[in-house]
mmCIF file of C-alpha atoms and ligand atoms in Angstrom:
data_model
loop_
_atom_site.group_PDB
_atom_site.id
_atom_site.type_symbol
_atom_site.label_atom_id
_atom_site.label_comp_id
_atom_site.label_asym_id
_atom_site.label_seq_id
_atom_site.Cartn_x
_atom_site.Cartn_y
_atom_site.Cartn_z
ATOM 1 C CA MET A 1 14.353 16.920 -85.948
ATOM 2 C CA PRO A 2 11.377 14.237 -83.404
ATOM 3 C CA LYS A 3 12.710 10.933 -83.233
ATOM 4 C CA PRO A 4 11.187 8.626 -85.922
ATOM 5 C CA LYS A 5 8.338 6.490 -84.037
ATOM 6 C CA PRO A 6 9.366 3.041 -83.732
ATOM 7 C CA LYS A 7 8.015 0.621 -86.916
ATOM 8 C CA VAL A 8 5.174 -2.224 -86.136
ATOM 9 C CA PHE A 9 3.345 -4.949 -89.049
ATOM 10 C CA VAL A 10 -0.126 -5.111 -87.431
ATOM 11 C CA THR A 11 -1.521 -8.106 -89.383
ATOM 12 C CA ARG A 12 -5.146 -7.515 -89.454
ATOM 13 C CA ILE A 13 -7.584 -4.948 -88.375
ATOM 14 C CA ILE A 14 -7.936 -5.568 -84.705
ATOM 15 C CA PRO A 15 -10.304 -3.937 -82.462
ATOM 16 C CA ASP A 16 -9.793 0.421 -82.490
ATOM 17 C CA ARG A 17 -9.271 -0.006 -78.382
ATOM 18 C CA GLY A 18 -5.564 -1.935 -78.491
ATOM 19 C CA LEU A 19 -5.135 -0.390 -82.348
ATOM 20 C CA SER A 20 -5.621 3.457 -81.454
ATOM 21 C CA LEU A 21 -2.450 2.716 -78.793
ATOM 22 C CA VAL A 22 -1.031 1.305 -81.919
ATOM 23 C CA LYS A 23 -1.487 3.810 -83.861
ATOM 24 C CA ASP A 24 -0.673 6.476 -81.098
ATOM 25 C CA PHE A 25 2.944 5.528 -80.910
ATOM 26 C CA CYS A 26 3.705 3.997 -84.051
ATOM 27 C CA ASP A 27 4.163 3.819 -87.763
ATOM 28 C CA ALA A 28 2.057 1.081 -87.398
ATOM 29 C CA ASP A 29 1.753 -0.602 -91.012
ATOM 30 C CA ILE A 30 -2.092 -3.078 -90.864
ATOM 31 C CA TRP A 31 -2.856 -4.852 -93.059
ATOM 32 C CA PRO A 32 -6.507 -4.742 -93.303
ATOM 33 C CA GLY A 33 -7.527 -7.398 -95.812
ATOM 34 C CA GLU A 34 -10.386 -10.278 -94.149
ATOM 35 C CA LEU A 35 -7.913 -12.813 -94.254
ATOM 36 C CA PRO A 36 -4.422 -13.178 -92.748
ATOM 37 C CA PRO A 37 -2.118 -11.918 -94.968
ATOM 38 C CA PRO A 38 0.136 -14.824 -97.148
ATOM 39 C CA GLY A 39 2.966 -15.823 -96.526
ATOM 40 C CA GLU A 40 5.261 -13.977 -97.571
ATOM 41 C CA VAL A 41 2.798 -10.854 -97.896
ATOM 42 C CA ILE A 42 4.731 -11.354 -94.282
ATOM 43 C CA LEU A 43 8.305 -11.328 -95.353
ATOM 44 C CA GLU A 44 7.891 -8.493 -96.869
ATOM 45 C CA LYS A 45 5.929 -6.508 -94.801
ATOM 46 C CA VAL A 46 8.318 -7.845 -91.082
ATOM 47 C CA ARG A 47 11.629 -6.486 -93.131
ATOM 48 C CA GLY A 48 13.536 -3.987 -90.679
ATOM 49 C CA ILE A 49 9.865 -3.738 -88.783
ATOM 50 C CA ASP A 50 10.529 -3.427 -84.383
ATOM 51 C CA GLY A 51 7.188 -4.793 -83.581
ATOM 52 C CA LEU A 52 5.275 -7.466 -84.913
ATOM 53 C CA LEU A 53 1.428 -7.833 -83.782
ATOM 54 C CA CYS A 54 0.124 -10.658 -85.286
ATOM 55 C CA LEU A 55 -2.573 -13.131 -85.099
ATOM 56 C CA LEU A 56 -3.098 -16.737 -84.289
ATOM 57 C CA THR A 57 -3.438 -17.365 -88.092
ATOM 58 C CA ASP A 58 -0.426 -16.298 -89.070
ATOM 59 C CA PRO A 59 2.414 -18.225 -88.473
ATOM 60 C CA VAL A 60 5.689 -17.090 -86.970
ATOM 61 C CA GLY A 61 9.234 -18.943 -86.922
ATOM 62 C CA ALA A 62 12.137 -18.188 -87.850
ATOM 63 C CA GLU A 63 12.066 -17.186 -90.895
ATOM 64 C CA VAL A 64 9.282 -14.258 -90.438
ATOM 65 C CA MET A 65 12.325 -13.782 -87.425
ATOM 66 C CA ASP A 66 15.524 -13.655 -90.283
ATOM 67 C CA ALA A 67 13.088 -11.530 -92.456
ATOM 68 C CA ALA A 68 12.236 -8.915 -90.310
ATOM 69 C CA GLY A 69 15.609 -9.068 -88.847
ATOM 70 C CA PRO A 70 18.043 -8.126 -85.333
ATOM 71 C CA SER A 71 15.312 -4.543 -85.106
ATOM 72 C CA LEU A 72 12.702 -6.899 -83.814
ATOM 73 C CA LYS A 73 12.146 -6.457 -80.495
ATOM 74 C CA VAL A 74 8.887 -7.141 -79.653
ATOM 75 C CA ILE A 75 5.756 -10.044 -81.374
ATOM 76 C CA SER A 76 2.533 -9.184 -79.247
ATOM 77 C CA ASN A 77 0.057 -12.187 -80.330
ATOM 78 C CA PHE A 78 -3.507 -11.292 -80.391
ATOM 79 C CA ALA A 79 -4.466 -14.823 -78.623
ATOM 80 C CA VAL A 80 -4.056 -15.880 -75.141
ATOM 81 C CA GLY A 81 -2.665 -19.544 -77.499
ATOM 82 C CA VAL A 82 -0.230 -19.039 -79.317
ATOM 83 C CA ASP A 83 1.306 -22.071 -80.357
ATOM 84 C CA ASN A 84 1.406 -20.697 -84.036
ATOM 85 C CA ILE A 85 5.061 -18.393 -82.143
ATOM 86 C CA ASP A 86 7.920 -20.596 -82.331
ATOM 87 C CA LEU A 87 9.434 -19.455 -78.846
ATOM 88 C CA PRO A 88 11.977 -21.302 -78.624
ATOM 89 C CA GLU A 89 13.653 -19.470 -81.801
ATOM 90 C CA ALA A 90 12.064 -16.183 -80.263
ATOM 91 C CA THR A 91 14.058 -17.820 -76.255
ATOM 92 C CA ARG A 92 17.241 -18.532 -78.484
ATOM 93 C CA ARG A 93 16.715 -14.611 -80.180
ATOM 94 C CA GLY A 94 15.872 -12.680 -77.064
ATOM 95 C CA ILE A 95 12.681 -11.379 -78.183
ATOM 96 C CA PRO A 96 9.793 -11.293 -75.836
ATOM 97 C CA VAL A 97 5.962 -12.565 -77.612
ATOM 98 C CA GLY A 98 2.500 -11.467 -75.212
ATOM 99 C CA ASN A 99 0.109 -12.915 -74.987
ATOM 100 C CA THR A 100 -3.811 -12.607 -73.621
ATOM 101 C CA PRO A 101 -4.735 -14.374 -70.613
ATOM 102 C CA GLY A 102 -7.553 -14.281 -68.412
ATOM 103 C CA VAL A 103 -9.208 -11.194 -70.115
ATOM 104 C CA LEU A 104 -11.049 -13.919 -72.532
ATOM 105 C CA THR A 105 -11.515 -17.211 -69.445
ATOM 106 C CA GLU A 106 -14.876 -16.723 -69.079
ATOM 107 C CA THR A 107 -16.241 -15.653 -71.925
ATOM 108 C CA THR A 108 -13.774 -19.050 -73.523
ATOM 109 C CA ALA A 109 -15.924 -20.609 -70.936
ATOM 110 C CA ASP A 110 -19.309 -19.722 -71.229
ATOM 111 C CA PHE A 111 -18.747 -20.570 -75.237
ATOM 112 C CA ALA A 112 -17.652 -23.687 -74.111
ATOM 113 C CA PHE A 113 -21.027 -24.505 -71.786
ATOM 114 C CA ALA A 114 -22.451 -22.648 -75.102
ATOM 115 C CA LEU A 115 -21.731 -25.397 -77.040
ATOM 116 C CA LEU A 116 -22.061 -28.439 -74.468
ATOM 117 C CA MET A 117 -25.570 -27.698 -74.182
ATOM 118 C CA ALA A 118 -26.032 -27.062 -77.912
ATOM 119 C CA ALA A 119 -24.656 -30.861 -78.989
ATOM 120 C CA THR A 120 -26.826 -32.087 -75.901
ATOM 121 C CA ARG A 121 -30.115 -30.605 -75.694
ATOM 122 C CA ARG A 122 -30.084 -30.286 -80.413
ATOM 123 C CA VAL A 123 -30.000 -26.707 -80.354
ATOM 124 C CA VAL A 124 -28.401 -26.772 -84.323
ATOM 125 C CA GLU A 125 -30.641 -29.846 -85.522
ATOM 126 C CA GLY A 126 -33.546 -28.005 -84.065
ATOM 127 C CA ASP A 127 -32.757 -24.963 -85.787
ATOM 128 C CA ARG A 128 -32.376 -26.927 -88.669
ATOM 129 C CA PHE A 129 -35.252 -28.632 -88.514
ATOM 130 C CA VAL A 130 -37.699 -25.976 -88.564
ATOM 131 C CA ARG A 131 -36.588 -23.740 -90.898
ATOM 132 C CA ALA A 132 -37.150 -27.476 -93.396
ATOM 133 C CA GLY A 133 -40.268 -27.118 -92.427
ATOM 134 C CA LYS A 134 -40.362 -30.124 -90.712
ATOM 135 C CA TRP A 135 -41.962 -29.189 -87.536
ATOM 136 C CA LYS A 136 -46.344 -30.442 -88.069
ATOM 137 C CA THR A 137 -46.063 -31.098 -84.032
ATOM 138 C CA TRP A 138 -44.970 -31.229 -80.692
ATOM 139 C CA GLY A 139 -43.543 -34.935 -80.793
ATOM 140 C CA PRO A 140 -43.041 -37.256 -77.152
ATOM 141 C CA THR A 141 -39.841 -38.405 -78.423
ATOM 142 C CA LEU A 142 -38.903 -35.296 -81.249
ATOM 143 C CA LEU A 143 -34.963 -34.274 -80.955
ATOM 144 C CA LEU A 144 -34.845 -36.550 -77.689
ATOM 145 C CA GLY A 145 -31.128 -35.096 -75.665
ATOM 146 C CA GLN A 146 -29.518 -35.678 -71.952
ATOM 147 C CA ASP A 147 -29.438 -34.583 -69.091
ATOM 148 C CA ILE A 148 -27.134 -31.845 -68.819
ATOM 149 C CA PHE A 149 -27.982 -31.281 -64.434
ATOM 150 C CA GLY A 150 -26.581 -34.190 -62.470
ATOM 151 C CA ALA A 151 -23.906 -35.723 -65.827
ATOM 152 C CA THR A 152 -20.571 -35.696 -65.078
ATOM 153 C CA LEU A 153 -18.288 -33.612 -66.815
ATOM 154 C CA GLY A 154 -14.698 -34.543 -67.557
ATOM 155 C CA ILE A 155 -12.025 -31.428 -68.040
ATOM 156 C CA VAL A 156 -9.021 -32.190 -70.318
ATOM 157 C CA GLY A 157 -6.808 -29.308 -68.979
ATOM 158 C CA PHE A 158 -7.766 -27.053 -65.558
ATOM 159 C CA GLY A 159 -6.176 -23.859 -66.291
ATOM 160 C CA ARG A 160 -7.603 -20.677 -65.944
ATOM 161 C CA ILE A 161 -10.619 -22.017 -68.444
ATOM 162 C CA GLY A 162 -11.318 -25.493 -67.552
ATOM 163 C CA ARG A 163 -11.818 -23.968 -64.362
ATOM 164 C CA ALA A 164 -13.723 -21.784 -65.032
ATOM 165 C CA VAL A 165 -15.789 -24.711 -67.177
ATOM 166 C CA ALA A 166 -16.211 -25.975 -63.685
ATOM 167 C CA LYS A 167 -17.472 -23.335 -61.695
ATOM 168 C CA ARG A 168 -19.835 -23.094 -64.641
ATOM 169 C CA ALA A 169 -20.840 -27.265 -63.873
ATOM 170 C CA GLY A 170 -21.633 -25.931 -59.860
ATOM 171 C CA GLY A 171 -24.150 -24.652 -61.055
ATOM 172 C CA PHE A 172 -25.759 -27.976 -62.951
ATOM 173 C CA ASP A 173 -24.764 -29.798 -59.891
ATOM 174 C CA MET A 174 -22.606 -32.009 -62.467
ATOM 175 C CA ARG A 175 -19.884 -33.774 -60.886
ATOM 176 C CA VAL A 176 -16.687 -32.585 -62.333
ATOM 177 C CA LEU A 177 -13.443 -34.992 -62.674
ATOM 178 C CA TYR A 178 -10.508 -33.092 -64.697
ATOM 179 C CA TYR A 179 -6.914 -34.340 -65.803
ATOM 180 C CA ASP A 180 -4.151 -31.821 -65.557
ATOM 181 C CA PRO A 181 -0.547 -33.247 -65.465
ATOM 182 C CA TRP A 182 0.587 -30.116 -66.741
ATOM 183 C CA VAL A 183 -1.084 -27.388 -64.431
ATOM 184 C CA THR A 184 -1.550 -29.768 -61.386
ATOM 185 C CA ASP A 185 -2.338 -27.842 -58.438
ATOM 186 C CA GLY A 186 -2.215 -24.323 -59.409
ATOM 187 C CA PRO A 187 -4.313 -20.853 -57.699
ATOM 188 C CA GLY A 188 -8.193 -21.929 -57.115
ATOM 189 C CA ALA A 189 -7.843 -25.836 -58.167
ATOM 190 C CA GLY A 190 -8.430 -27.003 -55.108
ATOM 191 C CA ALA A 191 -11.488 -24.504 -53.835
ATOM 192 C CA LEU A 192 -13.616 -26.221 -57.270
ATOM 193 C CA PRO A 193 -15.495 -29.287 -56.171
ATOM 194 C CA ALA A 194 -13.566 -31.264 -59.073
ATOM 195 C CA GLN A 195 -11.634 -34.046 -58.441
ATOM 196 C CA SER A 196 -8.474 -35.134 -60.320
ATOM 197 C CA VAL A 197 -7.882 -38.354 -62.347
ATOM 198 C CA ASP A 198 -6.441 -40.167 -64.457
ATOM 199 C CA LEU A 199 -6.885 -39.587 -68.774
ATOM 200 C CA ASP A 200 -8.552 -43.050 -68.650
ATOM 201 C CA THR A 201 -10.724 -42.848 -66.079
ATOM 202 C CA LEU A 202 -12.130 -39.342 -66.732
ATOM 203 C CA LEU A 203 -12.838 -40.543 -70.412
ATOM 204 C CA ARG A 204 -15.095 -43.935 -68.741
ATOM 205 C CA GLU A 205 -16.692 -42.112 -66.333
ATOM 206 C CA SER A 206 -17.729 -38.805 -68.205
ATOM 207 C CA ASP A 207 -20.391 -37.753 -69.742
ATOM 208 C CA PHE A 208 -18.290 -34.939 -71.391
ATOM 209 C CA VAL A 209 -15.499 -34.795 -72.445
ATOM 210 C CA SER A 210 -14.489 -30.581 -72.769
ATOM 211 C CA VAL A 211 -10.880 -29.549 -74.333
ATOM 212 C CA HIS A 212 -9.078 -26.418 -72.614
ATOM 213 C CA THR A 213 -5.790 -27.865 -72.823
ATOM 214 C CA PRO A 214 -2.744 -25.539 -74.937
ATOM 215 C CA LEU A 215 -1.819 -27.317 -77.848
ATOM 216 C CA THR A 216 1.973 -28.965 -77.439
ATOM 217 C CA ASP A 217 3.506 -31.590 -78.540
ATOM 218 C CA GLN A 218 2.070 -33.736 -75.290
ATOM 219 C CA THR A 219 -1.469 -32.508 -76.546
ATOM 220 C CA TYR A 220 -1.084 -33.206 -80.291
ATOM 221 C CA HIS A 221 -4.074 -35.830 -80.517
ATOM 222 C CA LEU A 222 -4.702 -36.453 -77.203
ATOM 223 C CA ILE A 223 -7.880 -37.002 -78.357
ATOM 224 C CA GLY A 224 -7.762 -39.878 -81.103
ATOM 225 C CA ALA A 225 -9.031 -43.662 -81.605
ATOM 226 C CA ASP A 226 -7.524 -44.891 -77.805
ATOM 227 C CA ALA A 227 -9.222 -42.067 -76.695
ATOM 228 C CA LEU A 228 -12.778 -42.223 -78.442
ATOM 229 C CA ALA A 229 -13.128 -45.885 -78.102
ATOM 230 C CA LYS A 230 -13.213 -45.442 -73.886
ATOM 231 C CA MET A 231 -15.353 -42.471 -73.686
ATOM 232 C CA LYS A 232 -18.900 -43.908 -73.140
ATOM 233 C CA PRO A 233 -21.108 -44.745 -76.468
ATOM 234 C CA ASP A 234 -23.543 -41.175 -75.072
ATOM 235 C CA ALA A 235 -20.860 -39.690 -74.444
ATOM 236 C CA ILE A 236 -20.289 -36.011 -75.916
ATOM 237 C CA LEU A 237 -16.925 -34.566 -76.957
ATOM 238 C CA ILE A 238 -16.699 -30.290 -76.817
ATOM 239 C CA ASN A 239 -13.747 -28.759 -77.862
ATOM 240 C CA THR A 240 -12.729 -24.965 -77.736
ATOM 241 C CA ALA A 241 -8.772 -25.509 -77.141
ATOM 242 C CA ARG A 242 -7.053 -25.742 -80.232
ATOM 243 C CA GLY A 243 -8.004 -28.152 -83.529
ATOM 244 C CA PRO A 244 -5.294 -30.766 -82.742
ATOM 245 C CA VAL A 245 -5.308 -31.385 -80.069
ATOM 246 C CA VAL A 246 -8.568 -33.423 -80.869
ATOM 247 C CA ASP A 247 -7.288 -36.317 -84.157
ATOM 248 C CA PRO A 248 -10.937 -34.286 -86.920
ATOM 249 C CA ASP A 249 -10.491 -38.492 -88.233
ATOM 250 C CA ALA A 250 -11.332 -40.301 -84.923
ATOM 251 C CA LEU A 251 -14.257 -38.183 -84.238
ATOM 252 C CA TYR A 252 -15.518 -38.257 -87.747
ATOM 253 C CA HIS A 253 -15.765 -42.305 -87.227
ATOM 254 C CA ALA A 254 -16.048 -42.283 -83.341
ATOM 255 C CA LEU A 255 -19.206 -40.081 -84.446
ATOM 256 C CA LYS A 256 -20.426 -41.942 -87.606
ATOM 257 C CA ASN A 257 -20.075 -45.763 -85.229
ATOM 258 C CA GLY A 258 -22.000 -44.590 -82.858
ATOM 259 C CA GLN A 259 -18.961 -44.447 -80.953
ATOM 260 C CA ILE A 260 -19.818 -41.037 -78.822
ATOM 261 C CA ALA A 261 -22.606 -39.683 -79.144
ATOM 262 C CA ALA A 262 -21.871 -35.955 -80.619
ATOM 263 C CA ALA A 263 -18.825 -33.539 -80.808
ATOM 264 C CA ALA A 264 -19.535 -29.565 -80.678
ATOM 265 C CA LEU A 265 -16.490 -27.868 -81.437
ATOM 266 C CA ASP A 266 -14.909 -23.854 -81.996
ATOM 267 C CA VAL A 267 -11.251 -25.449 -83.428
ATOM 268 C CA THR A 268 -10.800 -27.503 -86.101
ATOM 269 C CA GLU A 269 -7.676 -28.734 -87.947
ATOM 270 C CA PRO A 270 -7.089 -27.449 -90.682
ATOM 271 C CA GLU A 271 -8.646 -23.570 -89.372
ATOM 272 C CA PRO A 272 -11.267 -23.055 -90.905
ATOM 273 C CA VAL A 273 -12.828 -26.720 -91.593
ATOM 274 C CA PRO A 274 -12.780 -27.844 -95.731
ATOM 275 C CA ALA A 275 -16.041 -27.195 -97.626
ATOM 276 C CA ASP A 276 -15.573 -30.410 -98.735
ATOM 277 C CA SER A 277 -15.080 -32.611 -94.851
ATOM 278 C CA PRO A 278 -17.350 -35.535 -93.840
ATOM 279 C CA LEU A 279 -17.209 -34.102 -90.234
ATOM 280 C CA LEU A 280 -19.666 -31.421 -92.015
ATOM 281 C CA GLU A 281 -21.944 -34.306 -92.829
ATOM 282 C CA LEU A 282 -23.179 -35.405 -89.390
ATOM 283 C CA ASP A 283 -25.692 -34.092 -87.535
ATOM 284 C CA ASN A 284 -24.359 -35.318 -84.768
ATOM 285 C CA LEU A 285 -22.081 -32.265 -84.870
ATOM 286 C CA VAL A 286 -22.009 -28.617 -83.858
ATOM 287 C CA ILE A 287 -18.955 -26.377 -85.497
ATOM 288 C CA ALA A 288 -18.070 -22.813 -84.971
ATOM 289 C CA PRO A 289 -15.947 -21.077 -86.413
ATOM 290 C CA HIS A 290 -13.971 -20.129 -83.799
ATOM 291 C CA ILE A 291 -15.241 -17.616 -81.891
ATOM 292 C CA ALA A 292 -15.385 -18.875 -78.002
ATOM 293 C CA SER A 293 -13.980 -15.356 -77.267
ATOM 294 C CA ALA A 294 -15.948 -13.736 -79.502
ATOM 295 C CA SER A 295 -17.901 -10.776 -77.383
ATOM 296 C CA ARG A 296 -17.189 -7.013 -78.149
ATOM 297 C CA ALA A 297 -15.754 -6.331 -74.468
ATOM 298 C CA THR A 298 -13.256 -9.849 -74.231
ATOM 299 C CA ARG A 299 -11.961 -8.831 -78.433
ATOM 300 C CA GLY A 300 -11.356 -4.634 -76.587
ATOM 301 C CA LYS A 301 -10.251 -6.207 -74.004
ATOM 302 C CA MET A 302 -7.543 -8.330 -75.848
ATOM 303 C CA ALA A 303 -6.453 -5.478 -78.118
ATOM 304 C CA GLN A 304 -5.805 -3.382 -75.898
ATOM 305 C CA MET A 305 -3.079 -6.149 -73.781
ATOM 306 C CA ALA A 306 -2.132 -6.912 -77.284
ATOM 307 C CA ALA A 307 -1.181 -3.198 -77.739
ATOM 308 C CA GLU A 308 -0.060 -2.501 -74.302
ATOM 309 C CA ASN A 309 2.512 -5.680 -75.190
ATOM 310 C CA LEU A 310 3.934 -4.678 -78.230
ATOM 311 C CA ILE A 311 3.767 -1.065 -77.193
ATOM 312 C CA ALA A 312 6.158 -2.216 -73.269
ATOM 313 C CA GLY A 313 8.550 -4.424 -75.742
ATOM 314 C CA LEU A 314 8.779 -1.318 -78.046
ATOM 315 C CA LYS A 315 9.742 0.371 -75.666
ATOM 316 C CA GLY A 316 12.191 -1.525 -73.858
ATOM 317 C CA GLU A 317 10.345 -2.210 -70.438
ATOM 318 C CA ARG A 318 8.986 -5.835 -69.454
ATOM 319 C CA LEU A 319 5.508 -7.111 -71.300
ATOM 320 C CA PRO A 320 2.722 -6.913 -69.508
ATOM 321 C CA TYR A 321 2.127 -10.784 -69.932
ATOM 322 C CA CYS A 322 4.718 -12.566 -71.338
ATOM 323 C CA VAL A 323 5.223 -15.916 -72.138
ATOM 324 C CA ASN A 324 8.895 -16.480 -72.614
ATOM 325 C CA PRO A 325 10.139 -14.053 -69.268
ATOM 326 C CA GLU A 326 12.977 -16.129 -69.380
ATOM 327 C CA VAL A 327 14.264 -13.939 -72.096
ATOM 328 C CA TYR A 328 14.961 -11.154 -68.846
HETATM 329 C C1 GLV B 401 -7.637 -17.803 -78.626
HETATM 330 O O1 GLV B 401 -8.013 -19.180 -79.265
HETATM 331 C C2 GLV B 401 -6.949 -17.833 -78.213
HETATM 332 O O2 GLV B 401 -5.886 -18.163 -77.963
HETATM 333 O O3 GLV B 401 -7.260 -16.679 -77.194
#
């Protein structure tokens, strides 16, 4: 009798580059819905599984791990951020957790810049203006924005993605400041023409503030009313990290009252942004639906990495990309 394949639950259909590997190696139960499986469905589906391949939309805490039981050997997240997973709990149980770092760095940095430029040069407002039939003539003061070249960019969180954004800023002759008490001088930090400063200096001096931190207890609402009050009145905030790093109520008031000029968000708190959120009434806000890593190539690579982490864990091998290596 051939050995039965390991049982896994995959919480959404991921690109085939990874899914095909999972299907070949595993007895895979794949959630077919467009929306995430509801919490009670996850609890049901994980019973007795060997591995879980989940998304950033799936909270995975002690309850899910208990429901899976002692057979659970690996949790593989289809994302670089792992704030949806209770890491200390997984570590306590000796379960390795995988993520997908590196492959989405440049794609996400591209998108952070796309948002920066869209908000600053009022691209989305311009599109709405044209479609509403309001474009009557070329206007000397129509939809004026700010210059990007030569401006000061403040990067909060100078890890892989923050540094990739700094590289792009070089092409625009920007002055780059960064604040990062977490990573400090990791590989590559010194190689870039960027200056490490404290958060207050960054907020006070930057024309653009772009957020690139993971979501942790230390970064929750890091950009709140106090931080926004320190920014320049013509400053623009960009968040492609995690929604809760920015306090949405404080941001609404800052945008509404002209405390800062504009913002562009790829991530919100909560996600999706509620249809009746007052944020959606603001013209000086661009919002995208958490798509910074959404290029075909990158999502394919993320799927492959997530599958490789899952399969390594099922084989009892070290995960190629493990966020809690202390389990080994
Ligand atoms: C996306 O937000 C990710 O963490 O990969």
